Short mmCIF file of C-alpha atoms and ligand atoms in Angstrom, two decimals:
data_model
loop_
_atom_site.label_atom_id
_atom_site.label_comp_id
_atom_site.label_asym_id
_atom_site.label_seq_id
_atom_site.Cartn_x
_atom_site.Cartn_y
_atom_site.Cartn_z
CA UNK A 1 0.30 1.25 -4.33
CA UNK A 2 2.53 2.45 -1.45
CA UNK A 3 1.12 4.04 1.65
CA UNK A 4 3.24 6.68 1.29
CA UNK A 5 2.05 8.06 -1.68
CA UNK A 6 -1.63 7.79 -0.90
CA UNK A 7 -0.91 10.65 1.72
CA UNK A 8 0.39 13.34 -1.31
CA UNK A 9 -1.81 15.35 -2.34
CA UNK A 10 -1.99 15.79 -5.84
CA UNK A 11 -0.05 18.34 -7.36
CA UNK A 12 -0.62 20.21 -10.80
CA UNK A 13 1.91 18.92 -12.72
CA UNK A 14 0.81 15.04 -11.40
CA UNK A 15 -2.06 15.69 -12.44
CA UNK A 16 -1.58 16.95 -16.11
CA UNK A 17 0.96 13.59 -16.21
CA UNK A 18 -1.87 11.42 -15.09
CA UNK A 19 -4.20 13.00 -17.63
CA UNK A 20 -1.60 12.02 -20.45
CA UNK A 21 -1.48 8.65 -19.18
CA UNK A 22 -1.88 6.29 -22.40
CA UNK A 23 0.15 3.56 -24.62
CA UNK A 24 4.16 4.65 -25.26
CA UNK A 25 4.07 7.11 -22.32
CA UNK A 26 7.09 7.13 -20.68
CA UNK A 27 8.16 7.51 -16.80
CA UNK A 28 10.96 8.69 -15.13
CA UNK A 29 11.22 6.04 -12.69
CA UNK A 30 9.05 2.48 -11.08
CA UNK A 31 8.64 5.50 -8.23
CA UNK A 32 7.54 7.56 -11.00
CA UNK A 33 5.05 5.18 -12.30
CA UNK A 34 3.42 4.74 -8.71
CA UNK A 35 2.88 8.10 -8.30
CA UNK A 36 1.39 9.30 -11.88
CA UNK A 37 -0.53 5.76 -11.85
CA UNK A 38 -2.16 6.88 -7.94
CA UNK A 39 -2.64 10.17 -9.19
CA UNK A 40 -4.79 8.55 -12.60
CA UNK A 41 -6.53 5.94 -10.37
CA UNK A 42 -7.30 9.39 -7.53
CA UNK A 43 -9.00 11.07 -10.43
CA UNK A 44 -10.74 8.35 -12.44
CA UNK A 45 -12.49 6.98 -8.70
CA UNK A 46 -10.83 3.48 -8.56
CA UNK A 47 -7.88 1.79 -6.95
CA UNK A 48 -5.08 -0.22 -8.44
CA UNK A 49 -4.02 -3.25 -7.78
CA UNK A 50 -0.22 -4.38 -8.76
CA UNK A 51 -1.29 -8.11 -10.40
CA UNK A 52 2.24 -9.19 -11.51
CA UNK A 53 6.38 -7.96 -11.15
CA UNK A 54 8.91 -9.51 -13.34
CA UNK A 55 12.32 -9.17 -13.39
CA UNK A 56 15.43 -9.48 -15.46
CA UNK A 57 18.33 -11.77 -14.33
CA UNK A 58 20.24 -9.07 -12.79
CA UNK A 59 17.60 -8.41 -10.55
CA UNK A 60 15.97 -5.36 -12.04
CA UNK A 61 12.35 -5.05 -12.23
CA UNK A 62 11.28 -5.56 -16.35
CA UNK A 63 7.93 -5.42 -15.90
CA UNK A 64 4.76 -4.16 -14.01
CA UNK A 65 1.42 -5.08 -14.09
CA UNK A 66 -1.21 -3.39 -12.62
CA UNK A 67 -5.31 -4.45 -12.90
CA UNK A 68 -8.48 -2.59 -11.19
CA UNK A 69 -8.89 -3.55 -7.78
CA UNK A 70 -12.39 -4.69 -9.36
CA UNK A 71 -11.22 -7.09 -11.34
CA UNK A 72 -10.96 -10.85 -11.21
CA UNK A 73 -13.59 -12.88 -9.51
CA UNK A 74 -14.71 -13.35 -6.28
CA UNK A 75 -13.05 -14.75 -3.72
CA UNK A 76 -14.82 -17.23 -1.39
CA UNK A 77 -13.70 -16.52 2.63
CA UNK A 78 -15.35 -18.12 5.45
CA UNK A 79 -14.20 -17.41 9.14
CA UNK A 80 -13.44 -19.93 11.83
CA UNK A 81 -16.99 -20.46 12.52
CA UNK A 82 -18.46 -22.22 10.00
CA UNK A 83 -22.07 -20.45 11.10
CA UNK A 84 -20.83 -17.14 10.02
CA UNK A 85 -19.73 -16.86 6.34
CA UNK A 86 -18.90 -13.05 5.86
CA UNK A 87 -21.89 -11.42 4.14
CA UNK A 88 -19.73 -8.58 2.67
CA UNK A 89 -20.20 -8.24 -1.47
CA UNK A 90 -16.83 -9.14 -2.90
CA UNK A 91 -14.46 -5.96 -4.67
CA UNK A 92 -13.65 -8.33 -7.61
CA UNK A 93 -16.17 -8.22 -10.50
CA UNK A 94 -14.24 -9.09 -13.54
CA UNK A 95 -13.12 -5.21 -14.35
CA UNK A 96 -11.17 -5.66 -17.20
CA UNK A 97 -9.17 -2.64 -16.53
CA UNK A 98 -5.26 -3.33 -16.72
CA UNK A 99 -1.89 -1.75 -17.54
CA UNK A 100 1.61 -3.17 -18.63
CA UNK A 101 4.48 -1.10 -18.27
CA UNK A 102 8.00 -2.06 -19.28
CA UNK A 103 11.35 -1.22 -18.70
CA UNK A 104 13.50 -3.30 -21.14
CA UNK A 105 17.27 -3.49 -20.46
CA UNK A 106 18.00 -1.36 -23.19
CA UNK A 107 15.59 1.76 -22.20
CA UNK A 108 16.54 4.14 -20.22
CA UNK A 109 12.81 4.48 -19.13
CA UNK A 110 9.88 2.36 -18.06
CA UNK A 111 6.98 2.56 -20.54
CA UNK A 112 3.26 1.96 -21.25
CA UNK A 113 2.96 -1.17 -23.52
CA UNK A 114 -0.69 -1.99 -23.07
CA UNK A 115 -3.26 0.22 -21.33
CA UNK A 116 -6.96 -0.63 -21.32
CA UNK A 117 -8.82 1.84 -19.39
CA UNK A 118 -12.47 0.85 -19.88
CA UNK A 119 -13.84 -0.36 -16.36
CA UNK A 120 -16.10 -3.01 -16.21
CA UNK A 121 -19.07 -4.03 -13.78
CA UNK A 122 -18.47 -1.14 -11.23
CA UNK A 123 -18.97 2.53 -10.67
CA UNK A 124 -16.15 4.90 -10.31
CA UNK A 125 -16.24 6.37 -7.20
CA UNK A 126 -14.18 8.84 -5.96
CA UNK A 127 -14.77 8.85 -2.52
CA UNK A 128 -14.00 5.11 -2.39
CA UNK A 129 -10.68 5.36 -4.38
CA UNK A 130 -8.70 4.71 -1.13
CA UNK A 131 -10.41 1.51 0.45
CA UNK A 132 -8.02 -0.78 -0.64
CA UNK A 133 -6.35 -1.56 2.69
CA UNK A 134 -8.71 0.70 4.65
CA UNK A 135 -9.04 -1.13 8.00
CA UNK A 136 -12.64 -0.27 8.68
CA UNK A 137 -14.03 -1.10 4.84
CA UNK A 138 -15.33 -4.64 5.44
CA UNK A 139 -14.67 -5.61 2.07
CA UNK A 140 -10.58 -4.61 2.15
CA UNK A 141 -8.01 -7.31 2.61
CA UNK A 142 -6.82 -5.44 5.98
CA UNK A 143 -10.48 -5.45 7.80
CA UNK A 144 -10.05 -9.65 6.98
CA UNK A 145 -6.61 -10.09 8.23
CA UNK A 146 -7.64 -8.30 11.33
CA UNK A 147 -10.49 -10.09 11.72
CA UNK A 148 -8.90 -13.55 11.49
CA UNK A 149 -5.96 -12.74 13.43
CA UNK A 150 -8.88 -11.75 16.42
CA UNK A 151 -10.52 -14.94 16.12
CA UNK A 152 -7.36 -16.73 16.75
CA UNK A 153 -6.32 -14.17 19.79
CA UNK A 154 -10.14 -15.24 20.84
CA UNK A 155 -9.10 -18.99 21.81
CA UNK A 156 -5.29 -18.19 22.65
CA UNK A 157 -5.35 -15.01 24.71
CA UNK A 158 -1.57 -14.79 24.95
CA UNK A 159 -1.21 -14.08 21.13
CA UNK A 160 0.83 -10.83 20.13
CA UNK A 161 -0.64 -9.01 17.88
CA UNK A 162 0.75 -5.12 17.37
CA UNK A 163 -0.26 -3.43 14.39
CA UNK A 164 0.33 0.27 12.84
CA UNK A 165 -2.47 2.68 11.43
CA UNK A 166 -1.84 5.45 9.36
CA UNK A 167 -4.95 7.94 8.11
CA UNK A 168 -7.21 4.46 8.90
CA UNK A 169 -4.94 2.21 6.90
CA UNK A 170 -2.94 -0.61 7.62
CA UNK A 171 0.19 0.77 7.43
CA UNK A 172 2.48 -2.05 9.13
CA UNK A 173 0.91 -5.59 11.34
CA UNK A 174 3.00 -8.17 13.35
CA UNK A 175 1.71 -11.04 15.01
CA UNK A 176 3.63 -14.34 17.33
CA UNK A 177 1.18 -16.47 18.76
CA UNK A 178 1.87 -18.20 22.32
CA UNK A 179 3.45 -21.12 20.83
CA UNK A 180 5.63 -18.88 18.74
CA UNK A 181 7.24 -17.05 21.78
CA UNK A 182 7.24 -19.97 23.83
CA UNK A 183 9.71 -21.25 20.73
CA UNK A 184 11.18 -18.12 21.09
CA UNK A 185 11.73 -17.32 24.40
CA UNK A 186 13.65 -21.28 24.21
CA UNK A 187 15.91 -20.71 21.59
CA UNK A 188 16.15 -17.37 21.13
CA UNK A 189 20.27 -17.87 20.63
CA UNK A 190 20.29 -17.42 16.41
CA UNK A 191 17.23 -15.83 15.16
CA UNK A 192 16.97 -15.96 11.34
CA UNK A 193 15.29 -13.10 9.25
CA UNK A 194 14.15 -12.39 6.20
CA UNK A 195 11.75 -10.81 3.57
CA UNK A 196 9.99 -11.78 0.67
CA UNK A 197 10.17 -8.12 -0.90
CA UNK A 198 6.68 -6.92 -1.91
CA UNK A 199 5.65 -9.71 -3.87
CA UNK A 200 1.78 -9.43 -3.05
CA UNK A 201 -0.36 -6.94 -4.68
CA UNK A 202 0.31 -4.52 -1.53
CA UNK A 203 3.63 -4.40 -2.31
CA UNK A 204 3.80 -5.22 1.11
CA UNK A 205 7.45 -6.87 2.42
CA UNK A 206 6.75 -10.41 4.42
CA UNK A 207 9.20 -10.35 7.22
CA UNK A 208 9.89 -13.66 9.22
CA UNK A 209 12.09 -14.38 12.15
CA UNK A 210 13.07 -18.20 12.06
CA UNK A 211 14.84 -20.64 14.63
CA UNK A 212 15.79 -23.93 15.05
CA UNK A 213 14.40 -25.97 17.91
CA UNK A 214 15.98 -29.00 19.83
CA UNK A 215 14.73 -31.27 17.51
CA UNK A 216 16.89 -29.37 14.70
CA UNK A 217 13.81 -28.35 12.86
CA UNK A 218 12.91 -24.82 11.32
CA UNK A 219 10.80 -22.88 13.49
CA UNK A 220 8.61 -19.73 12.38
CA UNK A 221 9.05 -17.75 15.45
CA UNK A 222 6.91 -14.52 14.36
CA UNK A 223 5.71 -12.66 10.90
CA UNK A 224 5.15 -9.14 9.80
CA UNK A 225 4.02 -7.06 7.15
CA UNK A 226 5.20 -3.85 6.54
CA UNK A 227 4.69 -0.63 4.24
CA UNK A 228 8.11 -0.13 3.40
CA UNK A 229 11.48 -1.47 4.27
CA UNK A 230 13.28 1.68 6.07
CA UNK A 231 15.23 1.43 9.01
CA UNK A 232 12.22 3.00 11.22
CA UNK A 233 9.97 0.27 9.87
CA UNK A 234 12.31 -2.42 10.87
CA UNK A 235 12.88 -0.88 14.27
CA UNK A 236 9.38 -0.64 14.54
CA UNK A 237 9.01 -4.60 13.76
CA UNK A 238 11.89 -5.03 16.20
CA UNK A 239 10.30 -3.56 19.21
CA UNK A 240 7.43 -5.34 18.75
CA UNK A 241 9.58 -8.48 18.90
CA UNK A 242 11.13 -7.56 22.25
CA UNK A 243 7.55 -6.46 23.71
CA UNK A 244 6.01 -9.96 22.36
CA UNK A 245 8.64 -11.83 24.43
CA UNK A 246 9.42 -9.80 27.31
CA UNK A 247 12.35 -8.36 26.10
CA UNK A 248 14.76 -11.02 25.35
CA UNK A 249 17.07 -10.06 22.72
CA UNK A 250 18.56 -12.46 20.02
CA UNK A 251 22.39 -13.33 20.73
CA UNK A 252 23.08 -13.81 17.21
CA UNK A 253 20.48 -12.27 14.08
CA UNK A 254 21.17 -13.35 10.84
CA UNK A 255 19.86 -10.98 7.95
CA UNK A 256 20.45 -10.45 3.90
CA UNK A 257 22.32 -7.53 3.36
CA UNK A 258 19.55 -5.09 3.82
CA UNK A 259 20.93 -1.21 4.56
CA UNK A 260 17.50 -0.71 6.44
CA UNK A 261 17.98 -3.35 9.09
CA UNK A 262 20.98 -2.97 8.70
CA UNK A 263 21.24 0.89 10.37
CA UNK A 264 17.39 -0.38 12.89
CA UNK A 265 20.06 -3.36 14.06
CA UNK A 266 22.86 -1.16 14.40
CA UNK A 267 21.06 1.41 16.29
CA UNK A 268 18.19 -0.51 18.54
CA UNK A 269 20.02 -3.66 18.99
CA UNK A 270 23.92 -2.24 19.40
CA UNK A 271 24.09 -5.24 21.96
CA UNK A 272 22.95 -7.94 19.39
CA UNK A 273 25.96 -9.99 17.82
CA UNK A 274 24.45 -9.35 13.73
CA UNK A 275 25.71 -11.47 10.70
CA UNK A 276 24.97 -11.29 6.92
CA UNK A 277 23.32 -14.64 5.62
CA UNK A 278 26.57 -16.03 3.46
CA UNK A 279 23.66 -17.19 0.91
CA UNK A 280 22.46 -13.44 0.46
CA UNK A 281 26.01 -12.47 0.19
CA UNK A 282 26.62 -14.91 -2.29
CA UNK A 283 23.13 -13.73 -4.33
CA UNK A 284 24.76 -10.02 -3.71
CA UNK A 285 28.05 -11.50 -5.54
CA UNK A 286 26.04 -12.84 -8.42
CA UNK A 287 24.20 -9.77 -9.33
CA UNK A 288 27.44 -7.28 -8.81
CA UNK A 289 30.42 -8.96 -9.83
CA UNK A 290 29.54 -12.02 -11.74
CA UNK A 291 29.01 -10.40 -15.09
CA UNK A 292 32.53 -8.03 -14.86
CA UNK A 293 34.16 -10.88 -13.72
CA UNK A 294 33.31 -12.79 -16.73
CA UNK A 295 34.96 -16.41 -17.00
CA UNK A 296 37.33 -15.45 -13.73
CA UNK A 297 34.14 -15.79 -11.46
CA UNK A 298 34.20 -19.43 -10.71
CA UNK A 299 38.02 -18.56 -9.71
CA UNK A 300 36.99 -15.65 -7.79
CA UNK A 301 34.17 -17.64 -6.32
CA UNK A 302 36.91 -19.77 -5.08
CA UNK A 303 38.93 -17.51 -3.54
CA UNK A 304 35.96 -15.93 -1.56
CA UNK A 305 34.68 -18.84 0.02
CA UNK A 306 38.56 -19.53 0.61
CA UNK A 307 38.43 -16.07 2.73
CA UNK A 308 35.90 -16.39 4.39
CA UNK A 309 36.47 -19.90 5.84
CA UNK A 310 39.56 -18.67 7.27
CA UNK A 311 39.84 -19.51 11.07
CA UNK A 312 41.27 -16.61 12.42
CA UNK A 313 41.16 -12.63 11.34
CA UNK A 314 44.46 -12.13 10.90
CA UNK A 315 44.36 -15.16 8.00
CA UNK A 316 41.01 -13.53 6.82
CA UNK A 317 42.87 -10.01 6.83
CA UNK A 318 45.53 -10.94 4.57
CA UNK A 319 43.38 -13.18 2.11
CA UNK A 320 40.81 -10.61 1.58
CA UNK A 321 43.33 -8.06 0.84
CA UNK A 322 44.86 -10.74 -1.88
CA UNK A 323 41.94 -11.14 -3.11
CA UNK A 324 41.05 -7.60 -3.77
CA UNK A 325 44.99 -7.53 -5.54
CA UNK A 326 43.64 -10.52 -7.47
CA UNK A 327 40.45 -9.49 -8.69
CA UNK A 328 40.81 -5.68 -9.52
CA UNK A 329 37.15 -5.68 -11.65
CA UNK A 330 35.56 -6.19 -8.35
CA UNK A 331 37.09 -3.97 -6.51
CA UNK A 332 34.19 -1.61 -6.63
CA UNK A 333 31.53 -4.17 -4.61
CA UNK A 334 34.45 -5.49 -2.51
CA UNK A 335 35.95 -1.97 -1.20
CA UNK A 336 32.55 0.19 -1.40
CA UNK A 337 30.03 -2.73 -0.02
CA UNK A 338 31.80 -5.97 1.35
CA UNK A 339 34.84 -4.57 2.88
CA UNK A 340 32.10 -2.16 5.53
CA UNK A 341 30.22 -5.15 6.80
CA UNK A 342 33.13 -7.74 6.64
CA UNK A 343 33.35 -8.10 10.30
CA UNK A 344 29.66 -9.97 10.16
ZN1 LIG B 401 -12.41 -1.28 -12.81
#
């Protein structure tokens, strides 16, 4: 469940929704499901835990599936030491609670396809309902991150580690070890980044920076994971990378086309020379102009690459506005999107 939403407190009308809560009811919204699932999970005494996402091929979420935090088996975890196994009592007990909710492409809202709301093996407990990624509960997924990462800071003391709390949870954590900002601090020329978006059951975005070293290989230079992916998170994670490596900025970051690091890069880094990956472009192109396009695509596909290997602006200039005569359907995505960030 987000972070954010933990913080709401419940209103009336949440919680009559989360009282209705059963097969064939219908949300609003995925932001509406989050919040009238939080609110059922606050009342009941137990905490979610999103088990699967699917999506369509457009990109669109399909499907959510969300599971007890209590359920599943344990996991085994041992620390560096091999003398001290953690003695905490594992969260997962084989709960059988879960919920399906889908959003087929010809709804206009998300719905409850399966619900099964008996609870297995555990108590409800409402005081507990918010552990999940509380950073003093032992037992959370947080406390063991932290843990490890302070093990590893105990035999290299120059290792970074920054990390954000909010109401005792972890709310965002970056970490570069001194290997990683000695790569850094060497080839800190193109600097690479990217997110996997909120593919663990945190829904928490992994956000790498990535180099290549003299030997032409791909370097990790640092990781992060954060709440949410607005532009204060990502000038959050950006400070951190100047602080971890004295502040030396990149020359040249390469993103996706992300509006939130977009407007952090913009803002904290005016200085930094920023480009849009051409492969996330090219994802971009698939999901918002492929299908009106139709069979003119591979033409259009053409065309763009055609642009954008052009050697100097004014040759770029007058074959993008050709291709925006040529291609009229995707007007919409070249003029409202593209044609704002085509100077990266
Ligand atoms: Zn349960």
């Amino acid at each position: 469940m987000n972070s954010i939403i933990n913080d709401l407190e419940l209103d009336e009308n949440l919680k009559k929704q989360a009282e209705e809560l059963a097969v064939e009811y219908r949300f609003e919204s995925w932001e509406h499901v989050d919040q009238v699932l939080y609110a059922y999970a606050k009342i009941k005494g137990f905490v979610w835990r999103l088990q699967n996402t699917y999506y369509r091929a457009d990109g669109d979420i399909s499907k959510k599936v969300f599971e007890c935090s209590h359920s599943g088996m344990p996991r085994m975890r041992k620390s560096n030491n091999p003398n001290k196994t953690r003695n905490t009592t594992s969260s997962r007990v084989g709960c059988t609670c879960y919920i399906n909710i889908c959003w087929p492409k010809y709804d206009s809202n998300p719905c409850v396809t399966t619900f099964e709301s008996n609870h297995k093996n555990h108590n409800l407990n409402i005081i507990t309902a918010n552990n999940h990624n509380e950073i003093n509960d032992p037992d959370s997924d947080a406390f063991w991150l932290l843990e490890k990462l302070e093990i590893q800071q105990k035999d290299d003391p120059g290792m970074f580690i920054a990390k954000k709390i909010h109401q005792g949870r972890l709310f965002h954590i970056f970490w570069m070890d001194s290997n990683q900002q000695d790569l850094y601090q060497r080839y800190y020329d193109v600097i690479v980044t990217d997110n996997t978006s909120r593919t663990n059951r945190y829904q928490m975005a992994l956000c790498f920076f990535v180099g290549v070293d003299n030997r032409n290989h791909t370097r990790i230079f640092a990781q992060a994971l954060l709440s949410d992916e607005t532009s204060s998170s990502y000038v959050w994670v950006l400070e951190q990378l100047l602080k971890a490596n004295n502040g030396i900025l990149p020359t040249v970051l390469l993103s996706d086309a992300d509006t939130g690091l977009d407007a952090a890069i913009k803002n904290f880094l005016p200085n930094v020379k920023h480009v849009h990956c051409i492969f996330h472009i090219r994802q971009n192109l698939d999901r918002h102009v492929q299908r009106s396009l139709g069979e003119n695509y591979t033409e259009f596909l053409s065309k763009f690459y055609s642009v954008r290997n052009s050697l100097n602006e004014t040759l770029f200039n007058i074959r993008w506005e050709q291709l925006i005569e040529l291609f009229p359907c995707a007007n919409d995505y070249l003029m409202g999107t593209l044609d704002k960030i085509k100077e990266s």
